[in-house]
Coordinates of C-alpha atoms in Angstrom, one line a residue:
Chain A
X154 CA -12.2 11.3 0.0
X155 CA -9.9 9.2 -2.1
X156 CA -7.2 11.1 -4.2
X157 CA -7.3 8.2 -6.6
X158 CA -10.5 6.4 -7.7
X159 CA -10.4 3.0 -9.1
X160 CA -13.0 1.3 -11.2
X161 CA -14.6 -1.1 -11.2
X162 CA -14.5 -1.9 -7.4
X163 CA -15.2 -5.6 -8.0
X164 CA -14.8 -7.7 -11.1
X165 CA -15.6 -11.4 -11.5
X166 CA -14.8 -13.0 -14.9
X167 CA -14.2 -16.3 -16.5
X168 CA -10.7 -17.6 -17.3
X169 CA -9.6 -16.5 -20.7
X170 CA -11.5 -13.2 -20.7
X171 CA -9.9 -9.8 -21.1
X172 CA -10.3 -6.9 -18.6
X173 CA -9.3 -3.3 -18.0
X174 CA -9.0 -1.6 -14.6
X175 CA -8.9 2.2 -14.4
X176 CA -7.3 4.5 -11.9
X177 CA -8.4 8.2 -12.1
X178 CA -7.5 11.4 -10.3
X179 CA -7.8 15.2 -10.7
X180 CA -4.2 15.5 -9.4
X181 CA -1.0 15.2 -11.4
X182 CA 1.5 12.6 -10.2
X183 CA 5.2 12.3 -10.7
X184 CA 4.9 8.5 -11.1
X185 CA 2.2 5.8 -10.9
X186 CA 2.6 2.4 -9.5
X187 CA 0.4 -0.7 -9.7
X188 CA 0.4 -3.4 -7.0
X189 CA -1.3 -6.7 -6.5
X190 CA -2.3 -7.9 -3.0
X191 CA -3.4 -11.4 -2.1
X192 CA -5.3 -12.2 1.0
X193 CA -3.2 -12.2 4.2
X194 CA -0.3 -10.6 2.5
X195 CA 1.1 -7.1 1.7
X196 CA 0.9 -5.5 -1.7
X197 CA 3.5 -6.5 -4.2
X198 CA 4.7 -4.0 -6.9
X199 CA 3.9 -4.9 -10.5
X200 CA 5.1 -1.9 -12.4
X201 CA 6.1 1.8 -12.1
X202 CA 5.4 4.3 -14.9
X203 CA 6.8 7.8 -14.9
X204 CA 6.3 9.4 -18.3
X205 CA 3.0 10.7 -19.6
X206 CA 1.7 8.3 -22.2
X207 CA 4.1 5.6 -21.2
X208 CA 3.1 2.0 -21.9
X209 CA 4.7 -1.0 -20.1
X210 CA 4.0 -4.7 -20.7
X211 CA 4.5 -7.5 -18.2
X212 CA 3.6 -10.7 -19.9
X213 CA -0.2 -10.6 -20.2
X214 CA -0.5 -7.3 -18.3
X215 CA -0.4 -3.9 -20.1
X216 CA 0.0 -0.7 -18.1
X217 CA -0.6 2.8 -19.4
X218 CA 0.0 6.2 -17.8
X219 CA -2.2 9.0 -19.1
X220 CA -0.7 11.8 -21.1
X221 CA -1.5 14.3 -18.4
X222 CA -0.2 11.9 -15.7
X223 CA -3.5 12.0 -13.9
X224 CA -4.8 8.6 -14.7
X225 CA -3.7 5.0 -15.6
X226 CA -5.1 1.8 -16.8
X227 CA -4.2 -1.9 -16.4
X228 CA -5.3 -4.3 -19.1
X229 CA -5.1 -8.1 -18.6
X230 CA -5.3 -10.3 -21.6
X231 CA -6.6 -13.9 -21.3
X232 CA -7.0 -13.7 -17.5
X233 CA -6.1 -16.7 -15.4
X234 CA -7.1 -17.8 -11.9
X235 CA -3.7 -16.8 -10.7
X236 CA -4.5 -13.2 -11.6
X237 CA -7.1 -13.2 -8.8
X238 CA -6.3 -10.5 -6.2
X239 CA -6.7 -6.9 -5.1
X240 CA -5.2 -4.5 -7.6
X241 CA -4.1 -1.1 -6.2
X242 CA -2.8 1.9 -8.0
X243 CA -0.6 4.4 -6.2
X244 CA 0.4 7.9 -7.3
X245 CA 3.7 9.3 -6.3
X246 CA 4.1 13.0 -5.3
X247 CA 7.7 13.7 -4.3
X248 CA 11.1 12.3 -4.2
X249 CA 10.7 10.5 -0.9
X250 CA 8.5 7.8 -2.3
X251 CA 5.3 9.2 -0.8
X252 CA 2.5 7.4 -2.5
X253 CA -1.3 7.8 -2.3
X254 CA -3.1 4.6 -2.9
X255 CA -6.3 4.1 -4.8
X256 CA -9.4 2.4 -3.5
X257 CA -8.6 -0.9 -5.2
X258 CA -10.2 -3.3 -7.6
X259 CA -10.9 -6.8 -6.4
X260 CA -10.6 -9.2 -9.3
X261 CA -11.8 -12.8 -9.2
X262 CA -11.0 -15.1 -12.2
X263 CA -13.0 -18.2 -12.2
X264 CA -11.6 -21.4 -13.8
Chain B
X175 CA 16.9 -12.6 1.8
X176 CA 14.5 -11.8 4.6
X177 CA 11.8 -9.4 3.6
X178 CA 10.1 -6.8 5.9
X179 CA 9.3 -8.5 9.2
X180 CA 6.3 -7.4 11.3
X181 CA 5.2 -8.6 14.7
X182 CA 2.8 -9.6 16.0
X183 CA 0.9 -10.9 13.0
X184 CA -2.4 -10.8 14.9
X185 CA -3.3 -8.7 18.0
X186 CA -6.5 -8.7 19.9
X187 CA -6.9 -6.2 22.7
X188 CA -9.5 -4.4 24.7
X189 CA -10.4 -0.8 24.3
X190 CA -8.2 1.5 26.3
X191 CA -5.2 -0.8 26.2
X192 CA -1.8 0.2 24.7
X193 CA -0.8 -1.6 21.5
X194 CA 2.7 -1.7 20.1
X195 CA 3.4 -2.9 16.5
X196 CA 6.9 -3.7 15.4
X197 CA 8.7 -3.6 12.1
X198 CA 12.1 -4.6 10.9
X199 CA 12.8 -3.2 7.4
X200 CA 15.0 -4.8 4.8
X201 CA 18.7 -4.3 5.5
X202 CA 20.1 -1.3 3.5
X203 CA 16.8 0.4 2.9
X204 CA 16.7 3.9 4.2
X205 CA 13.0 4.7 4.0
X206 CA 10.3 3.1 6.1
X207 CA 6.5 3.6 5.9
X208 CA 3.6 2.7 8.1
X209 CA 0.2 2.1 6.5
X210 CA -3.3 1.2 7.7
X211 CA -5.7 -0.7 5.6
X212 CA -9.5 -1.0 6.2
X213 CA -12.4 -1.9 3.9
X214 CA -13.9 1.6 4.3
X215 CA -10.8 3.7 3.7
X216 CA -8.4 1.5 1.8
X217 CA -4.7 1.7 2.3
X218 CA -3.7 4.9 4.0
X219 CA -0.1 6.2 4.7
X220 CA 0.3 7.1 8.4
X221 CA 3.9 8.2 8.6
X222 CA 7.2 7.7 6.8
X223 CA 10.8 8.0 7.8
X224 CA 13.9 8.7 5.8
X225 CA 17.3 7.8 7.4
X226 CA 15.4 7.2 10.7
X227 CA 14.0 10.7 10.7
X228 CA 10.2 11.2 10.5
X229 CA 9.5 13.2 7.3
X230 CA 5.7 13.3 7.1
X231 CA 3.3 12.3 9.8
X232 CA 0.3 14.1 8.4
X233 CA -1.5 10.8 8.1
X234 CA -1.3 9.9 11.7
X235 CA -5.0 10.1 12.8
X236 CA -4.7 11.3 16.3
X237 CA -2.4 12.0 19.2
X238 CA -3.1 8.5 20.4
X239 CA -0.8 7.3 17.6
X240 CA 2.9 7.6 17.7
X241 CA 5.8 6.1 15.8
X242 CA 9.5 5.8 16.4
X243 CA 12.5 4.6 14.5
X244 CA 15.4 4.5 17.0
X245 CA 17.8 2.9 14.4
X246 CA 17.9 1.7 10.8
X247 CA 16.7 -1.8 11.6
X248 CA 13.7 -1.2 13.9
X249 CA 10.5 0.8 14.1
X250 CA 7.4 0.8 16.3
X251 CA 3.9 2.1 15.9
X252 CA 2.1 2.7 19.2
X253 CA -1.5 3.3 19.9
X254 CA -2.4 4.5 23.4
X255 CA -5.2 4.2 24.3
X256 CA -6.6 1.9 21.6
X257 CA -10.2 2.2 20.4
X258 CA -12.5 -0.1 18.4
X259 CA -12.2 2.1 15.3
X260 CA -8.4 1.4 15.3
X261 CA -9.2 -2.1 14.2
X262 CA -7.4 -2.6 10.8
X263 CA -4.5 -4.3 9.2
X264 CA -1.3 -2.3 9.7
X265 CA 1.5 -2.6 7.2
X266 CA 5.1 -1.6 7.3
X267 CA 7.0 -1.1 4.1
X268 CA 10.6 -0.2 3.3
X269 CA 12.4 1.2 0.3
X270 CA 15.9 2.0 -0.9
X271 CA 14.8 5.4 -2.2
X272 CA 17.4 5.9 -4.9
X273 CA 15.3 7.8 -7.4
X274 CA 12.0 8.6 -5.8
X275 CA 10.2 5.8 -7.8
X276 CA 11.7 2.9 -6.1
X277 CA 9.8 -0.2 -5.0
X278 CA 8.2 -0.3 -1.6
X279 CA 8.5 -3.7 -0.1
X280 CA 5.6 -4.5 2.2
X281 CA 5.6 -6.7 5.2
X282 CA 2.8 -9.3 5.8
X283 CA 0.9 -6.9 8.1
X284 CA -0.4 -7.0 11.6
X285 CA -4.2 -7.5 12.0
X286 CA -5.3 -5.5 15.0
X287 CA -8.7 -6.1 16.6
X288 CA -9.8 -3.7 19.4
X289 CA -12.8 -5.0 21.3

């Protein structure tokens, strides 16, 4: 059983479209991170959010932490082929950087 | 700067054999994590160390798995004896852990296949 559920599991869209990926849990987290992983490589951190309701923007990517710190969303505007990859959310539970990873959303952006 | 270094990148072995995976964290980082990634279970935390001391090994699946960190620049994950269900990509990650929300830097992973 995954502590964090991500949806959708797979997403295939055309370049220029917008999309939103969701990360949900029944547990409260002290922080929430989003990673992107490309084939044959390890995950790379995109953002960390720590306050309920917090919104962070990274160019065309917008991240939001739910008010109750149980869920998060990642919105990509005008997706590009370079955005293709596996997107993972990770919930932090203590000060030693212990994170539980979500099941992942595999995004494919077609040119 | 060199990132997290893992070796080997690929390992193919037969059931029952001992497997040792190696990791060199980023210099100056005081936390090290071992993860396993499979299609079925996603990315799972196996064990993490802080200042070379194992803090939480609750994710280690069985007694066949063991991990050590003899010094700040080296860690090993050993599987003995290996089984086909251990086939996965194993990642090592390190972090400076200043605030509890610091970045984890992942290595490229070791793809393990147990026949």
